Tab-separated table of C-alpha atoms in Angstrom:
chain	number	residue	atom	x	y	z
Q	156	UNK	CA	-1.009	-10.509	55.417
Q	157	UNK	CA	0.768	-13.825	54.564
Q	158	UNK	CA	1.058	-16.595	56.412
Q	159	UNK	CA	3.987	-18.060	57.692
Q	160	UNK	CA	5.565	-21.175	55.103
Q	161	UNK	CA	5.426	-24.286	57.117
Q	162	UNK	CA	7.516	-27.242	55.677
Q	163	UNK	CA	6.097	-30.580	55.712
Q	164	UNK	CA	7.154	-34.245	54.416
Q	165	UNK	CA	4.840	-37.039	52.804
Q	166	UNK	CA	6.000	-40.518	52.391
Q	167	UNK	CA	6.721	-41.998	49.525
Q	168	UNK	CA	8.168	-45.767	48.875
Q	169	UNK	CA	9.331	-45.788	52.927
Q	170	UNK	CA	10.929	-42.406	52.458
Q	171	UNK	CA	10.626	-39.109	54.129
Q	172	UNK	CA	10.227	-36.047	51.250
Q	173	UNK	CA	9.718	-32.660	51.764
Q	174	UNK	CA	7.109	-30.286	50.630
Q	175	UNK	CA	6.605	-26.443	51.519
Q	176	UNK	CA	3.742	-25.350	52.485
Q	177	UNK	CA	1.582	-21.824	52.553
Q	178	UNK	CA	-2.020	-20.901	54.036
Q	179	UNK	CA	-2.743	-24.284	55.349
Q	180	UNK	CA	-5.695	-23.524	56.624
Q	181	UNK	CA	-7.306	-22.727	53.589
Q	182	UNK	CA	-9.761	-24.537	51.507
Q	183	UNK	CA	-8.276	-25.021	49.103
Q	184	UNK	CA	-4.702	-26.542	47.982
Q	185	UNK	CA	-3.218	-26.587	45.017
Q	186	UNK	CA	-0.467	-28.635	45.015
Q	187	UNK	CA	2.319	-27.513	42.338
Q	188	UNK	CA	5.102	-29.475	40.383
Q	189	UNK	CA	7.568	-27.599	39.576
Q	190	UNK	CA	9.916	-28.147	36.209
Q	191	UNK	CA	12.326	-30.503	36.379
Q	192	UNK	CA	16.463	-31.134	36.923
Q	193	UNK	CA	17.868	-27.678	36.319
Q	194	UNK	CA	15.107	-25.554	35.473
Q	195	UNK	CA	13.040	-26.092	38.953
Q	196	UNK	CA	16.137	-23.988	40.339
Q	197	UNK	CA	15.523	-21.175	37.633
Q	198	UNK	CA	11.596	-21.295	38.709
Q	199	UNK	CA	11.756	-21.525	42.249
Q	200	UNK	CA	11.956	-18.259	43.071
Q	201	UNK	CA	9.041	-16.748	40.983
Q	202	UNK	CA	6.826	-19.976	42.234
Q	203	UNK	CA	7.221	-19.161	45.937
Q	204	UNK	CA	5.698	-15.778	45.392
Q	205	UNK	CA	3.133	-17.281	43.332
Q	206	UNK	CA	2.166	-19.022	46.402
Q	207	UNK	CA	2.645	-15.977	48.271
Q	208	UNK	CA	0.136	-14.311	46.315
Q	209	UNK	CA	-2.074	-17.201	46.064
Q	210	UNK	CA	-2.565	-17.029	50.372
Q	211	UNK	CA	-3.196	-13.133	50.077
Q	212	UNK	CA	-6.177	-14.635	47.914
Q	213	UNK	CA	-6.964	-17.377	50.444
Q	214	UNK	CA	-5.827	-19.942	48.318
Q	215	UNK	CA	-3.235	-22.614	49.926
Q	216	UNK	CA	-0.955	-23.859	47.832
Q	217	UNK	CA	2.318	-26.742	48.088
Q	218	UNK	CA	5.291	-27.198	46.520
Q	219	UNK	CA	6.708	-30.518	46.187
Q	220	UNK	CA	10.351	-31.703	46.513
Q	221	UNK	CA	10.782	-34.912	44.509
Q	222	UNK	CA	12.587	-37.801	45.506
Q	223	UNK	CA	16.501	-37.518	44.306
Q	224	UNK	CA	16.008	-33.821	44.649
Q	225	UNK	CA	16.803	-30.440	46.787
Q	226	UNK	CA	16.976	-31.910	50.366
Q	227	UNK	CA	15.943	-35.366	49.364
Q	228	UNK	CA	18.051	-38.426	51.202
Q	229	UNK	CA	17.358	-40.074	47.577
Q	230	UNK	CA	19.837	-39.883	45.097
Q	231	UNK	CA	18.961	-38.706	41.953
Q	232	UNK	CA	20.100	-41.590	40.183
Q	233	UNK	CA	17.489	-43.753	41.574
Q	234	UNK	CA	14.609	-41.567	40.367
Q	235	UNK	CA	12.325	-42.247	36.820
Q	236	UNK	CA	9.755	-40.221	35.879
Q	237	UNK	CA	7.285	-43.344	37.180
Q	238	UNK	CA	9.109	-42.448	40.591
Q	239	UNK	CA	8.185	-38.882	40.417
Q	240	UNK	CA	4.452	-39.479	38.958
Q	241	UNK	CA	4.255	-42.171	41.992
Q	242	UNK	CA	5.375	-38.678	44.206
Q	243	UNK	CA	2.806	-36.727	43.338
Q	244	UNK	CA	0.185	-38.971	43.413
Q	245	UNK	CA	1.442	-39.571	47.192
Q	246	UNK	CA	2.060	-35.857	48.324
Q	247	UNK	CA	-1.503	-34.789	46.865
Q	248	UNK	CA	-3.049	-37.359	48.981
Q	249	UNK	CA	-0.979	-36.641	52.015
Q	250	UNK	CA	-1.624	-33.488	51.697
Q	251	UNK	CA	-5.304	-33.500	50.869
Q	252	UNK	CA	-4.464	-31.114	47.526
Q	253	UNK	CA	-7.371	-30.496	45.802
Q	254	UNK	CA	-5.736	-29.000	42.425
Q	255	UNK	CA	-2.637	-29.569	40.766
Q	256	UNK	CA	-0.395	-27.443	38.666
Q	257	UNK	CA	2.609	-27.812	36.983
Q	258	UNK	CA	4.963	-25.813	34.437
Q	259	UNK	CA	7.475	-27.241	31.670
Q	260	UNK	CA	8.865	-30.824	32.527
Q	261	UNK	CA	6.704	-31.061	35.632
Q	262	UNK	CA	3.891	-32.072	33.375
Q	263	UNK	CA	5.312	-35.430	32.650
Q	264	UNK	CA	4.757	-36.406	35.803
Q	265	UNK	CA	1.678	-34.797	37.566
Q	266	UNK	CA	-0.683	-37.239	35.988
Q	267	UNK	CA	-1.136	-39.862	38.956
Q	268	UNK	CA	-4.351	-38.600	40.800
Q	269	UNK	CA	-6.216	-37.838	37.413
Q	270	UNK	CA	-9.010	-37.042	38.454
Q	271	UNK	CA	-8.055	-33.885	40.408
Q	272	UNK	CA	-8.249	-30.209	38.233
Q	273	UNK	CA	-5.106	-29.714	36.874
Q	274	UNK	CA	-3.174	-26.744	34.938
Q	275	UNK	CA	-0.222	-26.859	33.221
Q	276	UNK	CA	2.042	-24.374	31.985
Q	277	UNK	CA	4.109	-24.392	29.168
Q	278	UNK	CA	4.287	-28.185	29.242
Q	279	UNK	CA	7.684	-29.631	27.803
Q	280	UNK	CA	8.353	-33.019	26.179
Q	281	UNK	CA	10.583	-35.105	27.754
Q	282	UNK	CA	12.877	-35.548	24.608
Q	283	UNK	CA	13.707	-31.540	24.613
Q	284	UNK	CA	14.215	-31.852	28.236
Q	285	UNK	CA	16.846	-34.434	27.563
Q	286	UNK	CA	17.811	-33.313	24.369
Q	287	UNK	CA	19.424	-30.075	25.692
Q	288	UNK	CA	20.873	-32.041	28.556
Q	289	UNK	CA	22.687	-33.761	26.358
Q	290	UNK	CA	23.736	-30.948	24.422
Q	291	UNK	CA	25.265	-29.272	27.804
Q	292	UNK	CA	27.263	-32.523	28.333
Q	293	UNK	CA	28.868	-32.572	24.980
Q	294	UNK	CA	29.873	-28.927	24.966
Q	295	UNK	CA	31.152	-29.295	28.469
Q	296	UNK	CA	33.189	-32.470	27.143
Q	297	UNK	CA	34.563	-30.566	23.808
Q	298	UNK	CA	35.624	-27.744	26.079
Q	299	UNK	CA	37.494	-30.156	27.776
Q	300	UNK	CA	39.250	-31.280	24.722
Q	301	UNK	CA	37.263	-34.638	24.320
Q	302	UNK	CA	34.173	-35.587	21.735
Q	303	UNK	CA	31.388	-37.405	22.566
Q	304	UNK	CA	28.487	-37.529	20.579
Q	305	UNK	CA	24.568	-38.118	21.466
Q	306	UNK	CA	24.357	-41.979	20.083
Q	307	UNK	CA	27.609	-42.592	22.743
Q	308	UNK	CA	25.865	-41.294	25.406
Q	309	UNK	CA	22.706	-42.631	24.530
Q	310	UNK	CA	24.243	-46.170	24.240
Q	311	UNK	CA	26.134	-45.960	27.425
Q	312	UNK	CA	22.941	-44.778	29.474
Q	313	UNK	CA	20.872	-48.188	28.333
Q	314	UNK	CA	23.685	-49.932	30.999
Q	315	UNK	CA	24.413	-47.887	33.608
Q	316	UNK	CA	23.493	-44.389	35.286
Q	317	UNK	CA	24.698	-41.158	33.126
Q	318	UNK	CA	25.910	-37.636	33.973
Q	319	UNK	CA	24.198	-35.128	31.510
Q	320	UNK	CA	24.793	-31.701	32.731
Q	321	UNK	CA	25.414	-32.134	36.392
Q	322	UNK	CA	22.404	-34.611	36.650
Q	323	UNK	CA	23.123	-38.655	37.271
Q	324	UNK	CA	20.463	-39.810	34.979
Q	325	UNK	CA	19.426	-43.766	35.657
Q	326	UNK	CA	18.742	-45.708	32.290
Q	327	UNK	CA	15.090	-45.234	33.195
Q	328	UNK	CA	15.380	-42.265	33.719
Q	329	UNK	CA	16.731	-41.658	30.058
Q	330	UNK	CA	14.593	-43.996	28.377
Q	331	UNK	CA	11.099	-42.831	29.655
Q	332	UNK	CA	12.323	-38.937	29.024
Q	333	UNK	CA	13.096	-39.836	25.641
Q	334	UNK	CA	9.766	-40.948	25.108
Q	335	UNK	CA	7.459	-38.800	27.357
Q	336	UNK	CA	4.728	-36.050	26.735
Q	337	UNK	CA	2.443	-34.627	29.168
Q	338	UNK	CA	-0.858	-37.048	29.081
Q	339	UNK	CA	-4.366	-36.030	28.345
Q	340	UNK	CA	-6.552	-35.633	31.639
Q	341	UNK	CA	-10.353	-35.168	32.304
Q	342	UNK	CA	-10.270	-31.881	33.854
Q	343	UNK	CA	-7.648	-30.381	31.870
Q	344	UNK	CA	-6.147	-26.374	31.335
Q	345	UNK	CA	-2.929	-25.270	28.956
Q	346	UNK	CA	-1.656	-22.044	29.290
Q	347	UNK	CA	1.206	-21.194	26.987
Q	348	UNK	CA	3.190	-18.217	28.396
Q	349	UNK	CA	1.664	-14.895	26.539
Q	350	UNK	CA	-2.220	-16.537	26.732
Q	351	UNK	CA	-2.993	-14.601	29.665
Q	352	UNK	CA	0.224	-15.414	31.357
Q	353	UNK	CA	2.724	-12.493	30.430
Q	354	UNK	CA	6.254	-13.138	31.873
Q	355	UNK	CA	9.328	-14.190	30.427
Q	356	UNK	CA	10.352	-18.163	30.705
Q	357	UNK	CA	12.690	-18.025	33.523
Q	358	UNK	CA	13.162	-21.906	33.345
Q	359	UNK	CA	14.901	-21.287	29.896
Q	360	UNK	CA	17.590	-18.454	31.501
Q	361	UNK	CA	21.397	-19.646	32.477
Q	362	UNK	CA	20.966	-18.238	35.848
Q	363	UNK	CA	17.591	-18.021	38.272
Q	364	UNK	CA	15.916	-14.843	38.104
Q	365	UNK	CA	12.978	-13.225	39.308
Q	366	UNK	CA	8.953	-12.070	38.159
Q	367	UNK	CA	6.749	-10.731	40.510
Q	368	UNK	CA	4.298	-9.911	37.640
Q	369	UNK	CA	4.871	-13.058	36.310
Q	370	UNK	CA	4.072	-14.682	39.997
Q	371	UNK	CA	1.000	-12.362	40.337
Q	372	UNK	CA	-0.271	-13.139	36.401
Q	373	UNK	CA	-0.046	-16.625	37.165
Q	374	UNK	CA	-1.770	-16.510	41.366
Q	375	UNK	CA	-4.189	-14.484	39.742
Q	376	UNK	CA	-4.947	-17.156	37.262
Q	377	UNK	CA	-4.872	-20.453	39.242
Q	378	UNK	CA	-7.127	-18.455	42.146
Q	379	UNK	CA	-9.789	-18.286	38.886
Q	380	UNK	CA	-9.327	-21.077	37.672
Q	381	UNK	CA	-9.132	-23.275	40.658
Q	382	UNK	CA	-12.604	-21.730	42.125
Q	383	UNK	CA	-14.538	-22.756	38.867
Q	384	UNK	CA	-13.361	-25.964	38.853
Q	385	UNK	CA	-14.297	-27.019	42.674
Q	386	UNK	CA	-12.376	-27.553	45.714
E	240	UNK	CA	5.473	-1.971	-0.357
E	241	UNK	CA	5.542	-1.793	3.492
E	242	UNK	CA	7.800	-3.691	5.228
E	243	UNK	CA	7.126	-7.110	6.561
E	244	UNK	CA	9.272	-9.094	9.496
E	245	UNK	CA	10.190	-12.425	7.991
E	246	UNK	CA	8.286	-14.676	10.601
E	247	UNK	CA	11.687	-16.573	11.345
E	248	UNK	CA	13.544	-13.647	12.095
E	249	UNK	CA	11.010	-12.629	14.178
E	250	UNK	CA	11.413	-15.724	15.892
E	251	UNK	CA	15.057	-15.847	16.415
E	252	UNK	CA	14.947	-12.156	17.821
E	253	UNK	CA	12.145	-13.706	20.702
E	254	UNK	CA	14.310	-16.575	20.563
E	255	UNK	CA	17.366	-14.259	22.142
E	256	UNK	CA	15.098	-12.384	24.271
E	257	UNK	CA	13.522	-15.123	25.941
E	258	UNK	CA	16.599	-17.818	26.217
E	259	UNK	CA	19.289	-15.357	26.873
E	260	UNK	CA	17.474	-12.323	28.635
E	261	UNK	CA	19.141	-9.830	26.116
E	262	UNK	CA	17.158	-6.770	26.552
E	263	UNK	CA	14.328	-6.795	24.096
E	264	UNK	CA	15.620	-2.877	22.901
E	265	UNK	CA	19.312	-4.671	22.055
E	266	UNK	CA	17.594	-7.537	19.930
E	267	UNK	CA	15.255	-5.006	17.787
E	268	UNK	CA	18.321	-3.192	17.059
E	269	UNK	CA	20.237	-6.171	15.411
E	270	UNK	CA	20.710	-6.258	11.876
E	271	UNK	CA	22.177	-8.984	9.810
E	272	UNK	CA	25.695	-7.945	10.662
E	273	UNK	CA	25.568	-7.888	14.052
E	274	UNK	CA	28.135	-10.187	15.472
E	275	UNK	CA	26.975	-12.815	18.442
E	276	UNK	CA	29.405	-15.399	19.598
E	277	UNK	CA	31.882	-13.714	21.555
E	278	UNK	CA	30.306	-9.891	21.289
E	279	UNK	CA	27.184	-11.114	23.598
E	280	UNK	CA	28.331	-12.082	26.739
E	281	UNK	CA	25.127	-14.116	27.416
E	282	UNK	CA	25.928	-16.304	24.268
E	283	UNK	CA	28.046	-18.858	25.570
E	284	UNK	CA	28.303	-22.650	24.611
E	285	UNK	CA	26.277	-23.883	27.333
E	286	UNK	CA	23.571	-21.358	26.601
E	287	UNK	CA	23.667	-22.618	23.027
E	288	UNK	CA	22.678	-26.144	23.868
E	289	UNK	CA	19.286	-24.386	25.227
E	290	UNK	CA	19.099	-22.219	22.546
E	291	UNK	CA	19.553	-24.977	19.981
E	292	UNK	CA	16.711	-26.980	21.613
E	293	UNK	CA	13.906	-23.863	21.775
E	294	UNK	CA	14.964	-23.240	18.282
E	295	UNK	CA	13.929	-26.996	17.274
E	296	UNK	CA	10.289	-26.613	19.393
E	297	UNK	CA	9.365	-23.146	18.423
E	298	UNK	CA	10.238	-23.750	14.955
E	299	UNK	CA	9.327	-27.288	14.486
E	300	UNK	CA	12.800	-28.553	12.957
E	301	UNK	CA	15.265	-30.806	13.331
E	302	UNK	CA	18.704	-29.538	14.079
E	303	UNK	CA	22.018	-32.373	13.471
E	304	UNK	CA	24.121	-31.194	15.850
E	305	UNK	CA	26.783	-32.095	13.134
E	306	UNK	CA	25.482	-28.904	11.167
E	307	UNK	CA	26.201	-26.679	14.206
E	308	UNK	CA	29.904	-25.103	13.867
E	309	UNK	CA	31.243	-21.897	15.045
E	310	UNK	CA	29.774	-20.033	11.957
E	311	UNK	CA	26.405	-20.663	13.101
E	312	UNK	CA	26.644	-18.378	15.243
E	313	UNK	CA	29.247	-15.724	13.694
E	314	UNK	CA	26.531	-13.394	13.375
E	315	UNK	CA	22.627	-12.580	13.931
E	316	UNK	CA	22.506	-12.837	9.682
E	317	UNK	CA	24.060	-15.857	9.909
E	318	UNK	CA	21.852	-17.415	12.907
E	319	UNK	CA	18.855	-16.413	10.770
E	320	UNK	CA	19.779	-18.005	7.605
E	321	UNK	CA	20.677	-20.662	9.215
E	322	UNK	CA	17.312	-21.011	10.788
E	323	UNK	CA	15.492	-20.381	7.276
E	324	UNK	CA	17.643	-22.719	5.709
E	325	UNK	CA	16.291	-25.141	7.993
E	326	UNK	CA	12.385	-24.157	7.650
E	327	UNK	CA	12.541	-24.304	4.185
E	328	UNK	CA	13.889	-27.819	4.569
């Protein structure tokens, strides 16, 4: 039996965000960050019935909308990865998490109540991230009949906000992508898909798919994981 | 002398399982000839851009996007050498 999803909103700088919720009333809550700008759309889907699976093994779980994203009031444009980190840190003590998980870019930012457990899947670095962001933008623009190239854009985003495949990116935005990798943290597990995960890397795929195995390799692993490491 | 995968190719043929979602049975089957741009429908220039980027992590290179012309992609023996070319340095 599942529960019911229940959709919730922490605060964050004076702001209303949004976070969905399952098995509330258990004891413990992992809070998850998903991957980030196009690739938390290509997730979604398989992390919702992770959590599904996660409250058939009376573990709650939450998934958090950052600022600038999905319902958000925020425009993208406005958001750094400080922002986001700043988030997290917010939503997990709203929400009394007492574990924290993310996959791919979400790792860059789930570092701001260290000393929670934390997981991380396939972590990415922040220069890939952008890197192929900026490689959508100038095929889109040479499709269009017009060359750009990445030092342009690059230039151009130290002034003013860019748009690198449908995201407005601010110039802090760029900047700390360009430079970020997921941080080291006390309590501390990697899982690269194929160590124990087996599933294929949705957030990679041109349109969102689906896993349950995937969703159940993972539940199975963070409801392990997450009861040796308290909460 | 049995045969050996050249770690690279093997690479590039996860590479277009896991990026594009070609079925893994399609992938196996390619051989040096097998054309890509414009025979795989899942091949398309915005799916290169994330291609182009796994290809840099998973094989620890550097890839000027200057190299990257239509040829690259021409074919799977092309793709390959392309990528070796590359690992070699």
């Amino acid at each position: 039996m599942t529960s019911r999803p229940v959709w919730q909103s922490y605060s964050v700088n004076g702001h209303d965000e949004g976070v969905m919720r399952l098995g509330i009333g258990h004891a413990r809550q992992i809070l998850i960050v998903p991957p980030l700008f196009d690739e938390a759309n290509r997730t979604r889907r398989m992390l919702v019935q992770t959590m599904r699976f996660l409250d058939q093994a009376c573990v709650g779980s939450l998934l958090i909308d950052l600022p600038g994203c999905n319902e958000s009031r925020q425009g993208l444009q406005q958001q750094s990865l400080d922002n986001w980190r700043h988030a997290v840190r917010e939503c997990a003590g709203q929400c009394a998490a007492t574990h924290i998980v993310s996959l791919r870019g979400g790792s860059l930012v789930d570092d701001g109540e260290a000393d929670l457990p934390h997981w991380r899947l396939a972590p990415a670095k922040g220069a890939s991230l952008l890197k192929t962001m900026i490689r959508t933008r100038i095929a889109g623009d040479k499709e269009a009949g017009k060359a750009t190239t990445e030092a342009e854009l690059l230039e151009a985003a130290k002034a003013s906000p860019i748009e690198l495949a449908g995201n407005l990116l601010a110039p802090d935005m760029v900047a700390q992508l360009a430079a970020a990798e997921a941080r080291e943290l006390p309590v501390l597990t990697v899982r690269a898909l194929g160590q124990g995960i087996i599933g294929s890397p949705l957030w990679l795929r041109a349109e969102p798919q689906d896993d349950p195995a995937m969703s159940a390799a993972i539940a199975t692993d963070f409801a392990a994981w997450s009861a040796s490491c308290g909460g | 002398m049995p045969f050996v995968a050249d770690p690279t190719e093997t690479a590039i043929r996860e590479l277009l399982v896991d990026v594009l979602g070609v079925a893994p049975a399609t992938v196996a089957a390619m051989t040096d000839d097998t054309p890509l741009f414009g025979a795989l429908p899942e091949l398309d220039s915005m799916a290169v851009a994330g291609l182009l980027t796994e290809m840099e992590d998973r094989l620890d290179i550097m890839i000027d996007d200057d190299d990257v012309d239509g040829d690259l992609f021409e074919s799977f023996g092309s793709l390959v050498a392309f990528a070796k070319a590359k690992v070699a340095g």
